CSV table of C-alpha atoms and ligand atoms in Angstrom, one decimal:
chain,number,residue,atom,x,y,z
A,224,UNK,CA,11.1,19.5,-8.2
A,225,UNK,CA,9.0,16.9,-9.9
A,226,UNK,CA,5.6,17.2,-11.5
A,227,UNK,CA,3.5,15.0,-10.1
A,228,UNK,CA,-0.8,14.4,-10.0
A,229,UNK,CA,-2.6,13.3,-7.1
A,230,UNK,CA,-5.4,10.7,-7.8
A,231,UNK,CA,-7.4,11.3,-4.5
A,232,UNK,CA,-8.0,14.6,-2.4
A,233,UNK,CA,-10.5,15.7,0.0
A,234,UNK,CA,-10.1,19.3,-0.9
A,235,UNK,CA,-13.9,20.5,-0.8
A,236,UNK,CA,-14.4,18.4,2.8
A,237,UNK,CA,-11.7,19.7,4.5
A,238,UNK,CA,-12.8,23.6,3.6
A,239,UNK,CA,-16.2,22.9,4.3
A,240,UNK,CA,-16.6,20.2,7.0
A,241,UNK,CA,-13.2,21.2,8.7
A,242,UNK,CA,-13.3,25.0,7.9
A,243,UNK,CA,-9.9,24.7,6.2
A,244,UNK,CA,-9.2,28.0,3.6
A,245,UNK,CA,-7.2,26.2,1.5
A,246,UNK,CA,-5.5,29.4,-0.3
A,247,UNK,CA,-4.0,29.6,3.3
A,248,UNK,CA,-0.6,27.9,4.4
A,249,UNK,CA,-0.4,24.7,5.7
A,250,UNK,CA,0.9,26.2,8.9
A,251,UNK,CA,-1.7,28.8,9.4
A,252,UNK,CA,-4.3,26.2,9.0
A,253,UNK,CA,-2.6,23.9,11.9
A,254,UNK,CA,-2.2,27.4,13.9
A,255,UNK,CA,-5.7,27.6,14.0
A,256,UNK,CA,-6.9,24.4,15.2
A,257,UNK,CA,-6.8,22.8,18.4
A,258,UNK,CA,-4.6,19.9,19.3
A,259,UNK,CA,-8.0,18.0,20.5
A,260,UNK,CA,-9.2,17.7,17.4
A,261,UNK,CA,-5.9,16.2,15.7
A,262,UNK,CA,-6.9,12.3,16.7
A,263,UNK,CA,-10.5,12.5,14.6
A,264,UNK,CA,-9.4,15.0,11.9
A,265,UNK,CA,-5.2,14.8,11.7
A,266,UNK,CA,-2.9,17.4,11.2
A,267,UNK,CA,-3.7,19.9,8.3
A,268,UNK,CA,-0.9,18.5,5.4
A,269,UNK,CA,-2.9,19.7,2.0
A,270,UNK,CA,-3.3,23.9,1.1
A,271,UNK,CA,-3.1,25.1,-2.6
A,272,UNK,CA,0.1,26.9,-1.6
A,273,UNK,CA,1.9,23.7,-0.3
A,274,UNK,CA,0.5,22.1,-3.7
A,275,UNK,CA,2.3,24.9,-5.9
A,276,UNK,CA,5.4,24.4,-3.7
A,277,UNK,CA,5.2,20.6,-3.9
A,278,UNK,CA,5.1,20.4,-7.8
A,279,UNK,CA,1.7,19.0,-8.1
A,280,UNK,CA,0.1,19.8,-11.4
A,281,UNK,CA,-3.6,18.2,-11.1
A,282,UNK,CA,-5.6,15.9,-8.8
A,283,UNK,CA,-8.7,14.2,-8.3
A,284,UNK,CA,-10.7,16.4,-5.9
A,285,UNK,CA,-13.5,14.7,-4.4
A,286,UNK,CA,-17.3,15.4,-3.8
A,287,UNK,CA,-17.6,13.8,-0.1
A,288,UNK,CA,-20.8,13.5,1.4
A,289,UNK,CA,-22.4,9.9,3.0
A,290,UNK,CA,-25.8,9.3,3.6
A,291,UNK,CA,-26.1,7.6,7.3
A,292,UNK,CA,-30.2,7.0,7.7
A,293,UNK,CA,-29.7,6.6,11.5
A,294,UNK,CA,-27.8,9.1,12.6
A,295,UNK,CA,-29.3,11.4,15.6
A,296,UNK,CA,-30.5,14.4,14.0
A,297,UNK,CA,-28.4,17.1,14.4
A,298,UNK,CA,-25.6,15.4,16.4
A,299,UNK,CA,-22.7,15.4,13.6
A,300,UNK,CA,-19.6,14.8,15.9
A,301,UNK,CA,-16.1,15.5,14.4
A,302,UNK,CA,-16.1,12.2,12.4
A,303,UNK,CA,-19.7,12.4,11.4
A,304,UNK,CA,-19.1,16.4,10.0
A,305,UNK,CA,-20.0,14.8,6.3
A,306,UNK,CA,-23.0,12.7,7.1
A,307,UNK,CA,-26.5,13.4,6.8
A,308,UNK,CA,-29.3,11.2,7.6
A,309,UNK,CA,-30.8,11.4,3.9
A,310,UNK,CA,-29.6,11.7,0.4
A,311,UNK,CA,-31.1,14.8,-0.5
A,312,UNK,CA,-29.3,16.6,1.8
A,313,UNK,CA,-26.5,14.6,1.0
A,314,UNK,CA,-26.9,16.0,-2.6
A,315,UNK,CA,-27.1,19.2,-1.3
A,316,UNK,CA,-23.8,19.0,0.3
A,317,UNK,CA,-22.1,18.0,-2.2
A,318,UNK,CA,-23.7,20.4,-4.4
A,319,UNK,CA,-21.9,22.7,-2.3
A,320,UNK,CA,-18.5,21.4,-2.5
A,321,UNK,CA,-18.4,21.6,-6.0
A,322,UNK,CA,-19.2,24.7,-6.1
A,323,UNK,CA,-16.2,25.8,-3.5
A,324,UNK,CA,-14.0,24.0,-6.6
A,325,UNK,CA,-16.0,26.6,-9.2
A,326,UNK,CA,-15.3,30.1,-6.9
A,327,UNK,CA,-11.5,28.5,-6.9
A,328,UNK,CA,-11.7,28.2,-10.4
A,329,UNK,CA,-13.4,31.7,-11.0
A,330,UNK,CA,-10.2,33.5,-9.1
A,331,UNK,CA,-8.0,31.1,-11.3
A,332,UNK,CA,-6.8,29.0,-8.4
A,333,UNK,CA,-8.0,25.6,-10.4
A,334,UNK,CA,-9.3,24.3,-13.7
A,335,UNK,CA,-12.2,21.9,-13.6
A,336,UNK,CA,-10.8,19.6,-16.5
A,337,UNK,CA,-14.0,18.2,-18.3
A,338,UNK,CA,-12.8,17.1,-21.6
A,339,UNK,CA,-9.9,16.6,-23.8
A,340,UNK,CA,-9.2,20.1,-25.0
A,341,UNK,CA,-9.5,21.7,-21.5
A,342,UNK,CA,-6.9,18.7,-21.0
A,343,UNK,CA,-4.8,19.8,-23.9
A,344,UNK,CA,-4.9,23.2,-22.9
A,345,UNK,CA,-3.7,23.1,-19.5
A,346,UNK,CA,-0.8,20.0,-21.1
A,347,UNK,CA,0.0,23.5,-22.9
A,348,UNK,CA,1.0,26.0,-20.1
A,349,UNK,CA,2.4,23.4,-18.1
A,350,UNK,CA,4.5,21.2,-20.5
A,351,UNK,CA,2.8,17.6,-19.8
A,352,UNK,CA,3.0,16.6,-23.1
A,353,UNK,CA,6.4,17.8,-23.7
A,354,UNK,CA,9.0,15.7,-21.4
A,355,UNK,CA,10.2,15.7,-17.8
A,356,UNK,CA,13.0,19.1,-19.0
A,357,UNK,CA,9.6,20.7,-20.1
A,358,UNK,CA,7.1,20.0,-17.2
A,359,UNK,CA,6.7,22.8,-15.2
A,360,UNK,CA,5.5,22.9,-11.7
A,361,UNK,CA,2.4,24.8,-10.3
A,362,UNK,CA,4.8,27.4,-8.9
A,363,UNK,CA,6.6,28.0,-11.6
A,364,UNK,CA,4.2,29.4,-13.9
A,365,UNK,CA,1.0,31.0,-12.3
A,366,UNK,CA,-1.1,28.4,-13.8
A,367,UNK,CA,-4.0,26.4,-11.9
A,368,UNK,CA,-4.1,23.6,-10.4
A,369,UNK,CA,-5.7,21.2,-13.0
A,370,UNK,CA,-8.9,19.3,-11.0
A,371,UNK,CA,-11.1,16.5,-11.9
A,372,UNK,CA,-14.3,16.1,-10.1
A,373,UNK,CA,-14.5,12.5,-8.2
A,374,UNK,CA,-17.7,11.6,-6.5
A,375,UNK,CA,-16.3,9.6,-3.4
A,376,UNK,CA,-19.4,7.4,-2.8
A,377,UNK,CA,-22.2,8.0,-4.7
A,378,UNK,CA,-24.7,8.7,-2.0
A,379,UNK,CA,-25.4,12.3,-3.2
A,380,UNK,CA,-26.9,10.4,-6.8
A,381,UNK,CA,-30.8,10.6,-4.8
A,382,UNK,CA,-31.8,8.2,-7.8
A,383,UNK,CA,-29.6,6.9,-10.3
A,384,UNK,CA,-30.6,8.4,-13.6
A,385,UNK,CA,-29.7,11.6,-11.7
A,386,UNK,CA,-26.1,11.2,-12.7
A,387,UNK,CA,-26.6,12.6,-15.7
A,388,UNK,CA,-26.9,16.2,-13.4
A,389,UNK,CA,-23.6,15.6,-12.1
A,390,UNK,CA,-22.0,14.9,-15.3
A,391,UNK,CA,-22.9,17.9,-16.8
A,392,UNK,CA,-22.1,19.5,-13.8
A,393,UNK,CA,-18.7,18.4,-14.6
A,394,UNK,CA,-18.0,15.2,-12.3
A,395,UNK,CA,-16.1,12.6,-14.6
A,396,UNK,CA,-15.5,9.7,-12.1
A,397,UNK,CA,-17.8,8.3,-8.9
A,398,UNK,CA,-17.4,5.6,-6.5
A,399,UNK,CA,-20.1,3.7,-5.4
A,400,UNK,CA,-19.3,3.8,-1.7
A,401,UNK,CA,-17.4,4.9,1.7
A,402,UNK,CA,-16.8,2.6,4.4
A,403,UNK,CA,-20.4,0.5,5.6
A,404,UNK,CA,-23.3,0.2,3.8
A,405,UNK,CA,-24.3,3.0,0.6
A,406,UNK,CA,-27.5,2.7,-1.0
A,407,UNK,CA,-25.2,1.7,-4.1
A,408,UNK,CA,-22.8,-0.7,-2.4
A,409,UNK,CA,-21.5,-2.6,0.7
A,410,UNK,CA,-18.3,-0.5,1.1
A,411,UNK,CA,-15.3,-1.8,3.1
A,412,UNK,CA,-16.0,-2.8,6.4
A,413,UNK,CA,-14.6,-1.3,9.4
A,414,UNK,CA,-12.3,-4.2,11.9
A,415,UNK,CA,-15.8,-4.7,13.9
A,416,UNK,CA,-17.8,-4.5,11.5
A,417,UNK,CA,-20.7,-7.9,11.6
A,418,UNK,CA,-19.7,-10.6,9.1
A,419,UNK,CA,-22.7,-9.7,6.9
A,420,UNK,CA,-21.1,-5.9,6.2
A,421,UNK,CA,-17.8,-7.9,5.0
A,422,UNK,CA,-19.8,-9.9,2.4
A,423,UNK,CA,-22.5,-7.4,0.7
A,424,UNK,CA,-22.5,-6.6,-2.6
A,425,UNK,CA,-24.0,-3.9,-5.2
A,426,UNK,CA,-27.9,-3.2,-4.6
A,427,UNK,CA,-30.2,-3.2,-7.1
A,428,UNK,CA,-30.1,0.8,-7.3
A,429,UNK,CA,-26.2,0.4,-7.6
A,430,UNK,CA,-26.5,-2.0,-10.4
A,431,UNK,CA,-28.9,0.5,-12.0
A,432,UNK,CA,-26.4,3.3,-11.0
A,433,UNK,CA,-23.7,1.6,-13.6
A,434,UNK,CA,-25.5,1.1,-16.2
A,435,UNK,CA,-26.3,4.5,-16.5
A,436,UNK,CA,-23.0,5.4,-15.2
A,437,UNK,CA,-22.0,3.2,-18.7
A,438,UNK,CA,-24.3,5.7,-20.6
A,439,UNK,CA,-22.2,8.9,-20.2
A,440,UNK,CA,-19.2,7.2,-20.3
A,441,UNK,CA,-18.4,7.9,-16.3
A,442,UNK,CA,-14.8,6.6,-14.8
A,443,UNK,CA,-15.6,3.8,-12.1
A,444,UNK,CA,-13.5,4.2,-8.7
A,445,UNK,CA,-13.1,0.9,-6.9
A,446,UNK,CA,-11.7,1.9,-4.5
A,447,UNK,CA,-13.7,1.5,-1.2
A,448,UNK,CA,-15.9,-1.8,-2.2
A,449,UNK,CA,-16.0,-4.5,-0.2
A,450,UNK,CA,-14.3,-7.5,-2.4
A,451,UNK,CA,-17.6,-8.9,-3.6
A,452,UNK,CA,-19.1,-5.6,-4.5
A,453,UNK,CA,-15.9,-4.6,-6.1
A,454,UNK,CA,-15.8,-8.2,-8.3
A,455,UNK,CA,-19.9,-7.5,-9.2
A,456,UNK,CA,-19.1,-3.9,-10.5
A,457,UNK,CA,-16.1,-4.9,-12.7
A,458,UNK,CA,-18.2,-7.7,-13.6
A,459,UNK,CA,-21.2,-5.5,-14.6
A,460,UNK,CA,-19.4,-2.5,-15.8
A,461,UNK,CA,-17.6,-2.4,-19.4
A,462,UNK,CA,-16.7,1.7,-18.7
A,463,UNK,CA,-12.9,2.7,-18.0
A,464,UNK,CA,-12.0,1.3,-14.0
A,465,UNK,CA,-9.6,2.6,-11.6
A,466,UNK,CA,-8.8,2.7,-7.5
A,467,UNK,CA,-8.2,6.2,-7.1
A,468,UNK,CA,-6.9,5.6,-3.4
A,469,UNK,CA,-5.8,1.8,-2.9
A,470,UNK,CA,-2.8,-0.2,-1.6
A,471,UNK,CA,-1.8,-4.1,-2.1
A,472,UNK,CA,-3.7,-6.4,0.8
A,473,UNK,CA,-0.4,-8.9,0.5
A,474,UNK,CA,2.0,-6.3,2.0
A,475,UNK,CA,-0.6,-3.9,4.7
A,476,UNK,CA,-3.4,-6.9,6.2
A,477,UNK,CA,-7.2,-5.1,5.7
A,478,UNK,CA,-10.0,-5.3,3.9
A,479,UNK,CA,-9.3,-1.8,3.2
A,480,UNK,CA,-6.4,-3.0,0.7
A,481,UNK,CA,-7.2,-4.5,-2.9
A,482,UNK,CA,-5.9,-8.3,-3.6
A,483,UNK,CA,-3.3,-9.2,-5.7
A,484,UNK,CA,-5.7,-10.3,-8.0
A,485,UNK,CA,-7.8,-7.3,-7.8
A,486,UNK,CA,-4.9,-5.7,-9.0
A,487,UNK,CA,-4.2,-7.6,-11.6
A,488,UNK,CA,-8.1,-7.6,-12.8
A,489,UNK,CA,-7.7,-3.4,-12.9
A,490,UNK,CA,-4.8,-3.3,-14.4
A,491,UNK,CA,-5.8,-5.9,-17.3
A,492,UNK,CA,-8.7,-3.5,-17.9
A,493,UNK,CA,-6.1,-0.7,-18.4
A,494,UNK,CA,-6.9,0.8,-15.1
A,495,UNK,CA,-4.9,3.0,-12.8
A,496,UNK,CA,-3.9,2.1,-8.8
A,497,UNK,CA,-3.4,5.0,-6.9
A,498,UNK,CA,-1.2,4.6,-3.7
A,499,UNK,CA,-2.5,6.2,-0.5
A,500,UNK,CA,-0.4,7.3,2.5
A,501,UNK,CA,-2.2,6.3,5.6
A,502,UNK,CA,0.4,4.1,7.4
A,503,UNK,CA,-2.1,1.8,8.4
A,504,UNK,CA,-2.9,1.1,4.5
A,505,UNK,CA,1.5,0.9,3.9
A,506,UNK,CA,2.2,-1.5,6.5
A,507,UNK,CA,0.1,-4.6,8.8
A,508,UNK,CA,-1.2,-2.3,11.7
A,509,UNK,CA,-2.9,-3.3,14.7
A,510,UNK,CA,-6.2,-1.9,16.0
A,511,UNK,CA,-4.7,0.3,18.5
A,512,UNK,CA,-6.3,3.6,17.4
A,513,UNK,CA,-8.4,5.8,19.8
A,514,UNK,CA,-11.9,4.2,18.0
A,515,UNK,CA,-10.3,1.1,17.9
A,516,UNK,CA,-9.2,1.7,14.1
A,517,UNK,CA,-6.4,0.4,12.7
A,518,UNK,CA,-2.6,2.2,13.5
A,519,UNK,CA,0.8,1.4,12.7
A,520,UNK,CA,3.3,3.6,14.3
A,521,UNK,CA,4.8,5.8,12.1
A,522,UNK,CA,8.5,5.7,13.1
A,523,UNK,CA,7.8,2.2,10.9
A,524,UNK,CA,6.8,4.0,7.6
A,525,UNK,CA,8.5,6.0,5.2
A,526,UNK,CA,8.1,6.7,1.5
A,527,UNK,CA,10.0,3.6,0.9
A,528,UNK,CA,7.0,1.7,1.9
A,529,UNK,CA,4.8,3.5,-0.5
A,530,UNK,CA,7.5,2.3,-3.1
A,531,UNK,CA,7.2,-0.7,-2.5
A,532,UNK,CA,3.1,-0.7,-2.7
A,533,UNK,CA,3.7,0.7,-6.6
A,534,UNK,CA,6.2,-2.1,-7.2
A,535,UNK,CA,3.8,-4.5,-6.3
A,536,UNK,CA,1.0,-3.3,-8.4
A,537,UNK,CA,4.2,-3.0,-11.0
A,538,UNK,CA,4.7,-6.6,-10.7
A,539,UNK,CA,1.8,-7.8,-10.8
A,540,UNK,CA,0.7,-6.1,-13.4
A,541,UNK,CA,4.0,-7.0,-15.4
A,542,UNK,CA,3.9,-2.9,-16.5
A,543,UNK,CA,4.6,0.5,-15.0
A,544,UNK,CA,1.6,2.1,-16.7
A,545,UNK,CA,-1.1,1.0,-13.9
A,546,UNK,CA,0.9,2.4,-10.8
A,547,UNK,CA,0.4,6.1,-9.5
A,548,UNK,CA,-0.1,8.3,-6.8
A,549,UNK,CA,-3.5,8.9,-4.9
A,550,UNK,CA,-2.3,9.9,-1.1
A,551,UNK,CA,-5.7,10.9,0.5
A,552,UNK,CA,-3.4,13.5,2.9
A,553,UNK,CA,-6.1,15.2,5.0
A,554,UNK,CA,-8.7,12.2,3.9
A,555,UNK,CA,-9.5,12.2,7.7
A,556,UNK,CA,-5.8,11.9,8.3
A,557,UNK,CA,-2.7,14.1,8.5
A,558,UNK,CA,1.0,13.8,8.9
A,559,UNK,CA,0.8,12.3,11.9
A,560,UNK,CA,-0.6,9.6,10.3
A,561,UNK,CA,1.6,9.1,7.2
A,562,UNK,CA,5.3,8.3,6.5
A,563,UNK,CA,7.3,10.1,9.1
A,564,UNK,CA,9.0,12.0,5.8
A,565,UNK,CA,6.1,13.2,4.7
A,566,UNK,CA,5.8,16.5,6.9
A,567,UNK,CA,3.4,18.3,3.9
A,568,UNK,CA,2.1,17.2,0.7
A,569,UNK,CA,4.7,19.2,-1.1
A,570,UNK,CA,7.6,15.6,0.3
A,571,UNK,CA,5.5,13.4,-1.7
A,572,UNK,CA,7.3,13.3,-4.9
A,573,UNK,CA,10.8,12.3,-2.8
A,574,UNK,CA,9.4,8.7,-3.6
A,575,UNK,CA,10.9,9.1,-7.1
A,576,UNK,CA,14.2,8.5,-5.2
A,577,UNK,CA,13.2,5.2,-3.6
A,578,UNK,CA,11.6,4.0,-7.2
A,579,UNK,CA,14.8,5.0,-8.1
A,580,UNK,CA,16.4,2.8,-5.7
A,581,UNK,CA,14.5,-0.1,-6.9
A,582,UNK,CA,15.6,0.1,-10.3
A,583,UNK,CA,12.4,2.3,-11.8
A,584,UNK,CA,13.9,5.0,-14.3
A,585,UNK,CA,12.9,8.1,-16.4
A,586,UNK,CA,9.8,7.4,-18.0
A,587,UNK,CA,8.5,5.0,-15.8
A,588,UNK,CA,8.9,7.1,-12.5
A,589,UNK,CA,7.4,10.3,-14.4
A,590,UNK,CA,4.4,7.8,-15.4
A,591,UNK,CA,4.0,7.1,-11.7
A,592,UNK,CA,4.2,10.5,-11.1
A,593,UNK,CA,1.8,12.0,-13.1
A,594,UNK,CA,1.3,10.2,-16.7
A,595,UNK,CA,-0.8,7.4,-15.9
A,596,UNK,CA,-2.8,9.1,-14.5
A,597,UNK,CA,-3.0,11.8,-16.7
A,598,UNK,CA,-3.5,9.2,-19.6
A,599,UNK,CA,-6.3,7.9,-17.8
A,600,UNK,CA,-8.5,11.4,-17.9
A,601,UNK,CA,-7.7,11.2,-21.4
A,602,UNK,CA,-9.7,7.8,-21.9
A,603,UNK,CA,-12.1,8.9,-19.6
A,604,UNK,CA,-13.0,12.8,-20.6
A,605,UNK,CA,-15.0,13.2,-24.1
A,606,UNK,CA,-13.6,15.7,-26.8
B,1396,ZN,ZN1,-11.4,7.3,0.8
């Protein structure tokens, strides 16, 4: 079984917006929810057990909470079960979620990694320094689950000299949006959205927002930005960038998707690519979904497209050391959703055998897996 890290997962929304228990089984949690909610929410694919028996060492666990000024009060419908109609309750929320990540920690479930020694420490007991022979999975040694703290749209920042807070709360990277408009950012439009959505940029807040972001030395996730608030951040921003959960736009059509030269800009600024799973990010779908959201069917999609997403970023980058993994599984999605071998998060690291296939070998495939990333939190964490 491979080692491998996650760079992007919903784990706090899905226990507390979805009521997931995600000490449970991954089949208990789909025993207890009924098929009508599958089309909004998916099919439950992520549980800490099913991360132990999947080989996954550490991931990025999100803080996910929008702010959505016009939504009816008190009407949160299955999609809407993270919004909140201002930021301080947004805050709030989030508040929340991290501290579902700290009672996890407290019964040694997970490790909140916030700087290099906790890094080093938890490299210790599971043999990430020490060679692929050496790594040892989660379920191998009763070890946590190493997690670093990702703000998925910084809506719950109510001002932006308030992410100092969150910092020393122990969140190490932040997005500046979700999909529409953040008080931050234009985020990436939805397939209807009006032509003026598609262009926005940063707002004067968000612009604020990064340079005190630049202050505490914060990672920036670019993953979600529309491409002219995504070219104004890297623009504006000298701190460490990644995309925590983006594919190529050249081989899945969406705005969703980062450009090949997007790519190439993140990667030139030693930044890290994570691949997500949702078939319509793998492959050109069509806007056949029940909201009129994009689909792709998912007979069409295995891991070998996901391969061929970090090959991409591979070549344009001219390097293996900017490709990784960042599958969003239960990030409003499920299996039913994702490559048809990908039944629970513990298939993922099977893509090592398609890498394989395309000529990727030893220490580039365990980078993919888990070292870029992992060398990443090292840049971004202080001693
Ligand atoms: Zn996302």
């Amino acid at each position: 079984m491979a080692t491998w890290i996650d760079g992007h997962l919903d784990l706090a929304m899905n226990a507390l917006s979805y009521g997931r228990d995600l000490l449970q089984e991954v089949a208990l949690l789909r025993g207890r929810e009924p098929a009508e909610l599958a089309p909004a929410r998916g099919i439950a694919t992520v549980s800490l057990p099913e991360m132990r028996r999947g080989g996954v060492a550490a991931c990025a666990a999100t803080l996910f909470a929008r702010t959505k000024p016009g939504m009816p009060a008190g009407l949160a419908t299955e999609k809407t079960l993270f919004d909140w109609p201002s930021q301080t309750m947004t805050h709030a929320a989030a508040a929340g979620q991290l501290a579902y990540y700290r009672v996890l920690e407290g019964l040694g479930q997970m490790k909140i990694l916030t700087n290099r020694r906790e890094m080093q420490a938890l490299a210790k007991v599971r043999g990430l320094n020490a060679g692929a022979q050496n790594v040892r999975a989660l379920g191998e040694a009763d070890t946590p689950l190493g997690i670093v703290v990702l703000m998925e749209g910084a809506d719950p920042i109510v001002q932006p000299p308030e992410v100092r807070l969150w910092w020393e709360r122990g969140v190490r990277m932040v997005g500046l949006a979700h999909f529409g408009p953040s008080a931050y950012a234009q985020g990436t439009p939805s397939r209807s959205a009006p032509v003026e959505e598609r262009e926005g940029g940063l707002t004067g807040k968000g612009r604020e927002l990064l340079a005190e972001m630049a202050k505490l030395g914060m990672g920036l996730d670019l993953t979600h930005l529309t491409d002219r608030s995504l070219f104004e951040a890297m623009d504006l921003y000298g701190g460490l960038v990644c995309a925590t959960h983006s594919n190529c736009r050249s081989l899945a059509a969406g705005y969703r998707q980062i450009t090949d030269e997007q790519v190439r800009r993140i990667a030139q600024r030693g930044g890290v690519i994570g691949v997500a799973l949702h078939n319509a990010m793998l492959i050109s779908a069509t806007g056949n979904g029940p909201g009129g959201e994009w689909e792709a069917p998912r007979e069409a999609v295995s891991l070998e497209q996901a391969a061929m997403h970090v090959d991409q970023i591979c070549q344009l980058s001219g390097s293996a050391k900017h490709a990784a993994m960042g599958t969003d599984l239960d990030g409003g999605f499920g299996c039913e959703r994702a490559p048809w071998d990908v039944q629970t998060i513990a298939d993922v690291p099977r893509i090592a055998e398609w890498l394989e296939k395309r000529g990727y070998k030893g220490a580039d495939i365990e980078g993919i897996l888990w070292g870029n990333w992992w060398g990443f939190w090292e840049r971004v964490m202080p001693e």
